[in-house]
Amino acid sequence: MLAKRIIPCLDIKDGKTVKGVNFVNFRDAGDPVELGAQYSEAGADELVFLDITASHEGRKTFTDLVRKVAANISIPFTVGGGIYEITDVDRLLNAGADKVSINSAALRNPALIEEIAKNFGSQVCVVAIDANYENDRWLCYLNGGRIPTERTLFEWAAEAESRGAGEILFTSMTHDGVKEGYPNEALAELADKLHIPVIASGGAGKMEHFRDTFIQGKADAALAASVFHFGEINISELKDYLRNEGICVR
Amino acid sequence: MEVAIIKYNAGNIYSVDYALKRIGVTPTITADHEVIRKADKVIFPGVGEAFTTMEYLKSNHLDKLIRELKQPVLGICLGMQLMCRYSEEGDTDCLGIFDTEVKRFVPQKHEDKVPHMGWNTITDVKSELLSSDLESRFVYFVHSYYVPINGHTAATTDYILPFSAALHKDNFYATQFHPEKSGSVGEIILQNFLHI
C-alpha cells in the first residue's frame, strides 16, 4: 500500500538552516546536510530545502549545498526558492535534486510549469501555493505571502495540474505557525478536484494534526518545519503513532 | 570491482553515482562500448521518456550492446521498462530482453493518482537481488507506466493493480523503484547487486 509521506522542510539562508533548531548532539546545528541526514535516519520520507537567500552569491552556495545533500542522503528531496526559469531547474537537478518547487514564478509565468514538465517530466515539478482565507475564498499570494493576487486556490491548482504539475504543495497562510492543525476542509476539496498528489503544509502542532490531515484532509503527504526543528514532534514517534491510528506509513 | 553506469540522455544518473559512492564503490559513467563491455557490473538507470531514449540508444548502438552483455546488468525505472519488449509510452519497440510489454496505469477510482509516487512495499521477493529480509519493506517509486506480472517477475507491488516491482532473467536484473533513493533498503539492494 502506498504510504502517506512525512516531509520536514528546511529553510536555508547562505548555506545554513534558519529558524531555530533545537537539536542536541549536533556539531553544527545550522548544517542542513547533517540535519537532513538526521531526519532521514529518523524516518522522514522526503525532504524539502527552501533557499531564502536573495543574493547571487547565496544561490551558488545553495547549489553547492544541493550537491552535498545528494551525496549524503539516500531519500528523495525537493528544492525551492529562486527558481525563475528552466536553466535554474536544470542547474538544481544536475546538482542532484529530485524535484523542484516553484511558487511565485509559476503564478507570474504559468507556462514555466509546462516547460519544466516537458523538459524533465511532471514528477519533477511541485507547484507550491500560499493562500489565505479571506472574504469567503482562498486567495493566492506572491513573494512568500506578501503580495495578494487575483487568483484563488482551487482554480489555480487545477490550472497548475492541467499545465503539468506533478504535485501541489498547499500552505495555508491562515493556519501557518498557529499550530492548530492543517486546513483539512480545503485540502479535502483539493484532493477531490485534482488527480495529482497534494502535500499539506502549515499548521502542524501535534501528532493528531497529521492523522487528521491524512484522514479528513485526504492529503498524500504532510510537511512541517518548526515542530520537527524544535523537537516538539519526533518523526519516528510520529510514525508509530500514525501506524497505531491505522494510517499506512513507512 | 569495475562498475559502469551507462551514460545516455536521461536524468538521475548522478543519483546512482552518489548512492554507489556511499556504499564504497566509485563507478564509471560512460557511453564507451569497450568500457561497458569490460565492466564487472553494469547499471542502466533512467528517468525520461521511452521513445526518445530508445532512439538515442539506437543512434549510439547502445541497444545492441546492452542486449549482448554477459555480466550482471541492473536496469532501474525507465531502464527496466526499456529492457522489455514494447512500451505503450510513445508506442515504442524496446530492447526485448524481458518478453513483456509496458502499460500505462489506468485509474480505477478517483483516489488512483498517476504517477504512482512515493513509498510502497515489495512482496513475493525472489532472486539474489532481493534477499528474503526485504519482503514487505518500503521502496521509493515514481512512474506512470508499469510492467504486468509475468514469468520474470522478481517482486510485486500493488498500486491500482499488482505489477512487477522487479524483474530477473539470466544476468539481467531490473527494478521499477529507485534503490538509489530508497534509504537503507535501497543500499542493501545495491549491495546485493554488487555481490552477484
Short mmCIF file of C-alpha atoms in Angstrom, two decimals:
data_model
loop_
_atom_site.label_atom_id
_atom_site.label_comp_id
_atom_site.label_asym_id
_atom_site.label_seq_id
_atom_site.Cartn_x
_atom_site.Cartn_y
_atom_site.Cartn_z
CA MET A 1 0.00 0.00 0.00
CA LEU A 2 1.25 3.47 -0.85
CA ALA A 3 2.45 5.16 2.35
CA LYS A 4 1.49 8.65 3.50
CA ARG A 5 4.63 10.79 3.47
CA ILE A 6 6.12 12.91 6.26
CA ILE A 7 8.25 15.77 4.92
CA PRO A 8 10.39 18.07 7.08
CA CYS A 9 11.10 21.42 5.46
CA LEU A 10 14.37 23.28 5.99
CA ASP A 11 14.72 26.99 5.27
CA ILE A 12 18.24 27.74 4.05
CA LYS A 13 19.94 31.11 4.12
CA ASP A 14 23.54 31.45 2.88
CA GLY A 15 24.03 27.70 3.19
CA LYS A 16 22.74 27.38 6.77
CA THR A 17 19.44 26.27 8.23
CA VAL A 18 17.49 29.14 9.70
CA LYS A 19 14.55 29.09 12.11
CA GLY A 20 15.69 27.87 15.47
CA VAL A 21 16.93 24.36 15.50
CA ASN A 22 16.79 22.91 18.94
CA PHE A 23 18.54 19.62 18.46
CA VAL A 24 21.25 18.22 20.63
CA ASN A 25 24.31 16.21 19.59
CA PHE A 26 24.97 18.42 16.60
CA ARG A 27 28.41 19.59 15.68
CA ASP A 28 26.76 22.47 13.89
CA ALA A 29 23.08 22.97 14.46
CA GLY A 30 22.85 25.01 11.30
CA ASP A 31 24.31 22.38 8.98
CA PRO A 32 21.45 21.43 6.63
CA VAL A 33 23.20 18.29 5.40
CA GLU A 34 23.60 16.93 8.92
CA LEU A 35 20.07 17.95 9.86
CA GLY A 36 18.70 16.33 6.70
CA ALA A 37 20.65 13.15 7.43
CA GLN A 38 19.22 13.06 10.98
CA TYR A 39 15.69 13.42 9.65
CA SER A 40 16.32 10.75 7.04
CA GLU A 41 17.65 8.43 9.75
CA ALA A 42 14.56 9.13 11.88
CA GLY A 43 12.22 8.06 9.07
CA ALA A 44 11.45 11.22 7.07
CA ASP A 45 10.15 10.15 3.65
CA GLU A 46 11.36 13.17 1.72
CA LEU A 47 13.00 16.49 2.49
CA VAL A 48 12.36 20.00 1.20
CA PHE A 49 15.12 22.60 1.16
CA LEU A 50 13.93 26.16 0.57
CA ASP A 51 16.52 28.73 -0.45
CA ILE A 52 15.57 32.03 1.14
CA THR A 53 18.74 33.89 0.18
CA ALA A 54 18.31 36.79 -2.15
CA SER A 55 21.87 37.29 -3.37
CA HIS A 56 23.60 35.77 -6.36
CA GLU A 57 26.39 34.51 -4.09
CA GLY A 58 23.79 32.82 -1.89
CA ARG A 59 22.37 30.98 -4.91
CA LYS A 60 25.78 29.50 -5.67
CA THR A 61 26.16 28.40 -2.06
CA PHE A 62 22.73 26.77 -2.26
CA THR A 63 23.65 24.83 -5.40
CA ASP A 64 26.77 23.56 -3.64
CA LEU A 65 24.59 22.55 -0.72
CA VAL A 66 22.24 20.61 -3.04
CA ARG A 67 25.29 18.67 -4.25
CA LYS A 68 26.27 17.80 -0.67
CA VAL A 69 22.73 16.72 0.21
CA ALA A 70 22.57 14.47 -2.87
CA ALA A 71 25.89 12.89 -1.97
CA ASN A 72 24.95 12.21 1.65
CA ILE A 73 21.23 11.48 1.82
CA SER A 74 19.52 8.46 0.27
CA ILE A 75 15.90 9.68 0.16
CA PRO A 76 14.27 11.99 -2.40
CA PHE A 77 14.45 15.73 -1.88
CA THR A 78 12.82 18.81 -3.34
CA VAL A 79 14.41 22.23 -3.63
CA GLY A 80 12.66 25.55 -3.93
CA GLY A 81 13.34 29.28 -3.87
CA GLY A 82 15.00 31.37 -6.54
CA ILE A 83 13.71 29.28 -9.45
CA TYR A 84 12.59 31.60 -12.24
CA GLU A 85 13.48 29.83 -15.45
CA ILE A 86 14.32 26.47 -16.92
CA THR A 87 18.07 27.00 -16.52
CA ASP A 88 17.57 27.25 -12.72
CA VAL A 89 15.76 23.91 -12.79
CA ASP A 90 18.48 22.34 -14.92
CA ARG A 91 21.19 23.59 -12.55
CA LEU A 92 19.45 22.21 -9.43
CA LEU A 93 18.54 18.84 -10.97
CA ASN A 94 22.10 18.46 -12.22
CA ALA A 95 23.31 19.15 -8.70
CA GLY A 96 21.25 16.13 -7.59
CA ALA A 97 17.81 17.42 -6.55
CA ASP A 98 14.91 15.09 -7.39
CA LYS A 99 12.20 17.73 -7.68
CA VAL A 100 11.86 21.50 -7.76
CA SER A 101 9.18 23.56 -6.10
CA ILE A 102 8.01 26.72 -7.83
CA ASN A 103 5.67 29.29 -6.33
CA SER A 104 5.65 32.99 -7.33
CA ALA A 105 7.44 32.25 -10.60
CA ALA A 106 4.62 29.91 -11.62
CA LEU A 107 1.93 32.46 -10.77
CA ARG A 108 3.74 35.13 -12.76
CA ASN A 109 4.56 32.81 -15.64
CA PRO A 110 2.31 29.72 -15.66
CA ALA A 111 4.00 28.46 -18.86
CA LEU A 112 7.05 27.65 -16.72
CA ILE A 113 5.14 24.61 -15.41
CA GLU A 114 4.70 23.28 -18.94
CA GLU A 115 8.33 23.93 -19.74
CA ILE A 116 9.54 22.01 -16.69
CA ALA A 117 7.14 19.12 -17.32
CA LYS A 118 8.15 18.89 -20.97
CA ASN A 119 11.88 19.00 -20.30
CA PHE A 120 12.13 16.92 -17.13
CA GLY A 121 8.77 15.21 -16.58
CA SER A 122 5.82 16.16 -14.38
CA GLN A 123 7.20 14.23 -11.41
CA VAL A 124 9.93 16.89 -11.09
CA CYS A 125 7.52 19.82 -10.84
CA VAL A 126 5.98 20.67 -7.47
CA VAL A 127 3.77 23.77 -7.59
CA ALA A 128 3.66 25.46 -4.20
CA ILE A 129 0.69 27.66 -3.41
CA ASP A 130 0.49 30.10 -0.49
CA ALA A 131 -3.13 31.03 0.10
CA ASN A 132 -5.02 32.97 2.75
CA TYR A 133 -8.68 32.53 3.60
CA GLU A 134 -10.37 35.94 3.31
CA ASN A 135 -13.80 37.16 2.19
CA ASP A 136 -15.02 33.56 1.90
CA ARG A 137 -12.33 32.45 -0.53
CA TRP A 138 -8.75 31.21 -0.60
CA LEU A 139 -6.68 33.96 -2.18
CA CYS A 140 -3.23 33.11 -3.61
CA TYR A 141 -0.26 35.25 -2.60
CA LEU A 142 3.10 36.03 -4.18
CA ASN A 143 6.54 36.54 -2.68
CA GLY A 144 6.22 34.44 0.45
CA GLY A 145 2.77 35.73 1.32
CA ARG A 146 3.50 39.42 0.86
CA ILE A 147 1.62 40.28 -2.34
CA PRO A 148 -2.02 39.24 -2.94
CA THR A 149 -3.09 38.15 -6.43
CA GLU A 150 -6.40 37.79 -8.19
CA ARG A 151 -6.04 34.01 -8.30
CA THR A 152 -7.87 31.64 -5.96
CA LEU A 153 -6.60 28.32 -4.66
CA PHE A 154 -8.88 25.83 -6.41
CA GLU A 155 -8.82 27.36 -9.87
CA TRP A 156 -5.06 27.98 -9.78
CA ALA A 157 -4.33 24.44 -8.51
CA ALA A 158 -6.49 22.98 -11.30
CA GLU A 159 -4.70 25.09 -13.89
CA ALA A 160 -1.31 24.06 -12.50
CA GLU A 161 -2.34 20.40 -12.79
CA SER A 162 -3.55 20.85 -16.36
CA ARG A 163 -0.26 22.53 -17.26
CA GLY A 164 1.69 19.54 -15.98
CA ALA A 165 2.39 20.00 -12.26
CA GLY A 166 3.29 16.69 -10.61
CA GLU A 167 2.22 17.67 -7.08
CA ILE A 168 0.58 20.59 -5.30
CA LEU A 169 2.10 21.87 -2.05
CA PHE A 170 -0.59 23.96 -0.38
CA THR A 171 0.41 26.21 2.51
CA SER A 172 -2.41 27.90 4.35
CA MET A 173 -1.23 31.33 5.49
CA THR A 174 -4.26 31.36 7.77
CA HIS A 175 -3.03 28.22 9.58
CA ASP A 176 0.75 28.55 9.25
CA GLY A 177 2.51 29.00 12.57
CA VAL A 178 -0.73 28.79 14.58
CA LYS A 179 -0.20 25.09 15.37
CA GLU A 180 -3.88 24.29 15.46
CA GLY A 181 -3.91 21.86 12.59
CA TYR A 182 -3.90 21.83 8.80
CA PRO A 183 -6.74 23.34 6.68
CA ASN A 184 -8.40 19.95 6.18
CA GLU A 185 -11.61 21.11 4.56
CA ALA A 186 -9.74 22.96 1.81
CA LEU A 187 -7.29 20.06 1.45
CA ALA A 188 -10.11 17.53 1.02
CA GLU A 189 -11.68 19.75 -1.63
CA LEU A 190 -8.32 19.95 -3.42
CA ALA A 191 -7.98 16.15 -3.27
CA ASP A 192 -11.44 15.77 -4.80
CA LYS A 193 -10.77 18.30 -7.56
CA LEU A 194 -7.25 17.17 -8.53
CA HIS A 195 -5.71 13.97 -9.86
CA ILE A 196 -2.18 14.61 -8.56
CA PRO A 197 -0.83 14.26 -5.01
CA VAL A 198 -1.42 17.08 -2.54
CA ILE A 199 1.07 17.98 0.20
CA ALA A 200 -0.44 19.67 3.25
CA SER A 201 1.62 22.45 4.78
CA GLY A 202 1.13 24.93 7.60
CA GLY A 203 -0.45 24.38 10.97
CA ALA A 204 1.04 21.23 12.46
CA GLY A 205 1.31 21.47 16.25
CA LYS A 206 0.73 17.93 17.49
CA MET A 207 0.63 14.39 16.18
CA GLU A 208 -3.17 14.34 15.91
CA HIS A 209 -2.93 17.08 13.28
CA PHE A 210 -1.03 14.74 10.98
CA ARG A 211 -3.62 11.99 11.45
CA ASP A 212 -6.44 14.44 10.74
CA THR A 213 -4.89 15.82 7.57
CA PHE A 214 -4.35 12.31 6.19
CA ILE A 215 -7.90 11.17 7.06
CA GLN A 216 -10.12 14.28 6.89
CA GLY A 217 -7.87 16.29 4.59
CA LYS A 218 -7.15 13.29 2.30
CA ALA A 219 -3.59 14.62 1.97
CA ASP A 220 -0.94 12.41 0.37
CA ALA A 221 1.87 13.97 2.36
CA ALA A 222 2.29 16.39 5.26
CA LEU A 223 5.04 18.96 5.51
CA ALA A 224 6.16 20.70 8.68
CA ALA A 225 9.14 22.70 9.89
CA SER A 226 9.23 24.07 13.41
CA VAL A 227 7.59 21.12 15.21
CA PHE A 228 10.43 18.95 13.90
CA HIS A 229 13.21 21.51 14.24
CA PHE A 230 12.32 22.30 17.85
CA GLY A 231 12.00 18.64 18.68
CA GLU A 232 8.34 19.02 19.68
CA ILE A 233 7.49 16.06 17.47
CA ASN A 234 9.92 13.22 16.88
CA ILE A 235 9.49 11.68 13.42
CA SER A 236 9.85 8.06 14.45
CA GLU A 237 7.35 8.54 17.32
CA LEU A 238 5.00 10.27 14.88
CA LYS A 239 5.26 7.28 12.53
CA ASP A 240 4.48 4.86 15.38
CA TYR A 241 1.50 6.98 16.38
CA LEU A 242 0.13 7.13 12.81
CA ARG A 243 0.64 3.38 12.38
CA ASN A 244 -1.39 2.78 15.56
CA GLU A 245 -4.09 5.04 14.16
CA GLY A 246 -4.34 2.76 11.14
CA ILE A 247 -2.55 5.04 8.68
CA CYS A 248 -0.09 3.44 6.27
CA VAL A 249 3.36 4.92 6.85
CA ARG A 250 6.82 3.63 6.02
CA MET B 1 35.41 -4.06 -8.99
CA GLU B 2 34.62 -2.08 -12.15
CA VAL B 3 31.06 -0.79 -12.24
CA ALA B 4 29.86 1.03 -15.35
CA ILE B 5 26.81 3.29 -15.36
CA ILE B 6 25.55 3.65 -18.91
CA LYS B 7 25.54 7.32 -19.82
CA TYR B 8 22.74 8.45 -22.07
CA ASN B 9 20.25 11.30 -22.38
CA ALA B 10 18.38 10.55 -19.16
CA GLY B 11 18.17 12.24 -15.81
CA ASN B 12 19.10 10.92 -12.39
CA ILE B 13 22.29 9.17 -13.47
CA TYR B 14 24.19 11.06 -10.80
CA SER B 15 21.87 9.84 -8.02
CA VAL B 16 23.04 6.30 -8.78
CA ASP B 17 26.65 7.50 -8.84
CA TYR B 18 26.21 9.09 -5.39
CA ALA B 19 24.45 6.02 -3.99
CA LEU B 20 27.26 3.69 -5.09
CA LYS B 21 29.88 6.03 -3.64
CA ARG B 22 28.02 5.94 -0.31
CA ILE B 23 28.49 2.17 -0.22
CA GLY B 24 32.15 2.48 -1.14
CA VAL B 25 32.21 1.87 -4.90
CA THR B 26 33.24 4.50 -7.44
CA PRO B 27 31.54 3.74 -10.75
CA THR B 28 32.47 4.95 -14.23
CA ILE B 29 29.73 6.88 -16.01
CA THR B 30 30.30 6.15 -19.66
CA ALA B 31 28.88 5.51 -23.12
CA ASP B 32 32.14 3.89 -24.26
CA HIS B 33 31.28 0.40 -25.58
CA GLU B 34 34.64 -1.09 -24.63
CA VAL B 35 34.46 0.17 -21.03
CA ILE B 36 30.88 -1.06 -20.63
CA ARG B 37 31.66 -4.47 -22.14
CA LYS B 38 34.65 -4.99 -19.83
CA ALA B 39 32.96 -3.84 -16.59
CA ASP B 40 32.18 -6.39 -13.87
CA LYS B 41 28.75 -4.87 -13.33
CA VAL B 42 26.64 -2.60 -15.50
CA ILE B 43 23.87 -0.27 -14.31
CA PHE B 44 21.29 1.09 -16.75
CA PRO B 45 19.45 3.84 -14.84
CA GLY B 46 16.86 6.20 -16.16
CA VAL B 47 14.28 8.85 -15.79
CA GLY B 48 12.82 10.10 -19.05
CA GLU B 49 10.57 9.25 -21.95
CA ALA B 50 10.72 5.84 -23.64
CA PHE B 51 10.61 6.74 -27.34
CA THR B 52 13.25 9.48 -27.40
CA THR B 53 15.51 7.45 -25.12
CA MET B 54 15.25 4.35 -27.34
CA GLU B 55 16.06 6.48 -30.41
CA TYR B 56 19.12 7.81 -28.59
CA LEU B 57 20.26 4.31 -27.61
CA LYS B 58 19.84 3.10 -31.20
CA SER B 59 21.73 6.01 -32.71
CA ASN B 60 24.65 5.22 -30.40
CA HIS B 61 24.37 1.44 -30.97
CA LEU B 62 23.88 1.02 -27.23
CA ASP B 63 20.73 -1.07 -27.86
CA LYS B 64 22.68 -3.95 -29.38
CA LEU B 65 25.45 -3.61 -26.78
CA ILE B 66 23.06 -3.83 -23.78
CA ARG B 67 21.28 -6.89 -25.20
CA GLU B 68 24.58 -8.72 -25.63
CA LEU B 69 26.05 -8.02 -22.19
CA LYS B 70 27.06 -11.14 -20.26
CA GLN B 71 27.88 -9.68 -16.82
CA PRO B 72 25.16 -8.77 -14.27
CA VAL B 73 23.15 -5.79 -15.53
CA LEU B 74 20.76 -3.74 -13.36
CA GLY B 75 18.08 -1.64 -15.05
CA ILE B 76 16.35 1.00 -12.95
CA CYS B 77 12.91 2.56 -13.59
CA LEU B 78 12.89 3.64 -17.26
CA GLY B 79 15.96 1.39 -17.66
CA MET B 80 13.80 -1.58 -16.62
CA GLN B 81 10.96 -0.57 -18.94
CA LEU B 82 13.34 -0.21 -21.89
CA MET B 83 14.63 -3.75 -21.23
CA CYS B 84 11.12 -5.05 -22.02
CA ARG B 85 9.79 -5.85 -25.50
CA TYR B 86 7.41 -2.95 -26.06
CA SER B 87 6.20 0.17 -24.23
CA GLU B 88 2.88 1.95 -24.67
CA GLU B 89 4.80 5.15 -23.90
CA GLY B 90 5.42 6.64 -27.33
CA ASP B 91 4.38 3.31 -28.94
CA THR B 92 7.99 2.18 -28.59
CA ASP B 93 9.72 -1.05 -29.53
CA CYS B 94 12.26 -1.61 -26.77
CA LEU B 95 15.24 -3.91 -26.14
CA GLY B 96 13.27 -7.14 -25.77
CA ILE B 97 15.39 -8.66 -23.01
CA PHE B 98 12.26 -9.37 -20.97
CA ASP B 99 9.49 -10.69 -23.21
CA THR B 100 6.75 -8.49 -21.80
CA GLU B 101 5.12 -5.18 -22.52
CA VAL B 102 4.94 -1.93 -20.53
CA LYS B 103 1.50 -0.41 -19.99
CA ARG B 104 0.18 2.91 -18.74
CA PHE B 105 -1.61 2.97 -15.37
CA VAL B 106 -5.35 3.47 -15.85
CA PRO B 107 -7.00 4.91 -12.72
CA GLN B 108 -9.87 2.71 -11.50
CA LYS B 109 -11.25 5.19 -8.98
CA HIS B 110 -10.80 8.86 -8.10
CA GLU B 111 -8.13 8.22 -5.45
CA ASP B 112 -5.91 6.45 -8.01
CA LYS B 113 -3.39 9.12 -8.88
CA VAL B 114 -0.93 8.73 -11.73
CA PRO B 115 2.08 8.80 -11.46
CA HIS B 116 2.45 6.26 -8.69
CA MET B 117 4.71 8.35 -6.48
CA GLY B 118 6.10 7.61 -3.06
CA TRP B 119 6.97 4.69 -0.80
CA ASN B 120 5.33 1.34 -1.36
CA THR B 121 6.07 -2.25 -0.30
CA ILE B 122 7.61 -5.08 -2.31
CA THR B 123 6.21 -8.58 -1.82
CA ASP B 124 6.86 -12.11 -3.16
CA VAL B 125 10.52 -11.19 -3.48
CA LYS B 126 12.82 -13.64 -5.21
CA SER B 127 16.21 -13.63 -7.00
CA GLU B 128 19.53 -12.88 -5.34
CA LEU B 129 18.96 -9.16 -5.91
CA LEU B 130 16.16 -9.09 -3.34
CA SER B 131 17.08 -11.07 -0.24
CA SER B 132 14.15 -12.52 1.71
CA ASP B 133 14.60 -9.99 4.53
CA LEU B 134 13.37 -7.34 2.08
CA GLU B 135 9.89 -8.89 1.93
CA SER B 136 7.27 -6.20 2.65
CA ARG B 137 9.84 -3.41 3.02
CA PHE B 138 9.17 0.04 1.56
CA VAL B 139 10.99 1.38 -1.51
CA TYR B 140 10.59 4.61 -3.49
CA PHE B 141 8.64 4.68 -6.77
CA VAL B 142 7.94 7.40 -9.37
CA HIS B 143 6.34 6.12 -12.58
CA SER B 144 3.26 6.33 -14.81
CA TYR B 145 3.86 3.10 -16.75
CA TYR B 146 4.15 -0.41 -15.32
CA VAL B 147 5.19 -3.93 -16.26
CA PRO B 148 2.42 -6.50 -15.65
CA ILE B 149 3.16 -9.63 -13.62
CA ASN B 150 4.92 -12.14 -15.87
CA GLY B 151 7.27 -15.11 -15.79
CA HIS B 152 10.27 -12.86 -14.99
CA THR B 153 8.63 -11.00 -12.08
CA ALA B 154 11.03 -11.00 -9.10
CA ALA B 155 8.93 -8.80 -6.77
CA THR B 156 5.37 -7.50 -6.78
CA THR B 157 3.87 -4.16 -5.69
CA ASP B 158 0.19 -3.32 -5.55
CA TYR B 159 -0.93 0.08 -6.84
CA ILE B 160 -4.22 0.19 -8.78
CA LEU B 161 -3.30 -3.42 -9.60
CA PRO B 162 -0.45 -5.82 -8.75
CA PHE B 163 2.51 -5.13 -11.06
CA SER B 164 6.19 -6.09 -11.40
CA ALA B 165 8.36 -4.15 -8.93
CA ALA B 166 11.39 -6.12 -10.11
CA LEU B 167 12.35 -8.47 -12.94
CA HIS B 168 15.07 -11.08 -13.34
CA LYS B 169 16.18 -13.19 -16.27
CA ASP B 170 19.64 -14.77 -16.55
CA ASN B 171 22.20 -11.97 -15.97
CA PHE B 172 19.60 -9.21 -16.30
CA TYR B 173 18.04 -7.65 -13.18
CA ALA B 174 15.71 -4.69 -13.03
CA THR B 175 13.72 -2.63 -10.54
CA GLN B 176 10.79 -0.33 -11.22
CA PHE B 177 11.58 1.53 -7.99
CA HIS B 178 14.67 3.61 -7.29
CA PRO B 179 17.10 1.74 -5.00
CA GLU B 180 19.35 4.82 -5.07
CA LYS B 181 16.55 6.81 -3.36
CA SER B 182 15.19 4.06 -1.12
CA GLY B 183 17.21 4.70 2.04
CA SER B 184 18.79 1.73 3.81
CA VAL B 185 16.64 -0.82 1.95
CA GLY B 186 17.92 0.55 -1.35
CA GLU B 187 21.50 0.30 -0.13
CA ILE B 188 21.01 -3.39 0.67
CA ILE B 189 19.65 -3.97 -2.84
CA LEU B 190 22.60 -2.18 -4.49
CA GLN B 191 24.99 -4.17 -2.30
CA ASN B 192 23.23 -7.42 -3.26
CA PHE B 193 23.68 -6.49 -6.90
CA LEU B 194 27.38 -5.83 -6.44
CA HIS B 195 27.75 -9.25 -4.77
CA ILE B 196 26.06 -11.23 -7.56
#
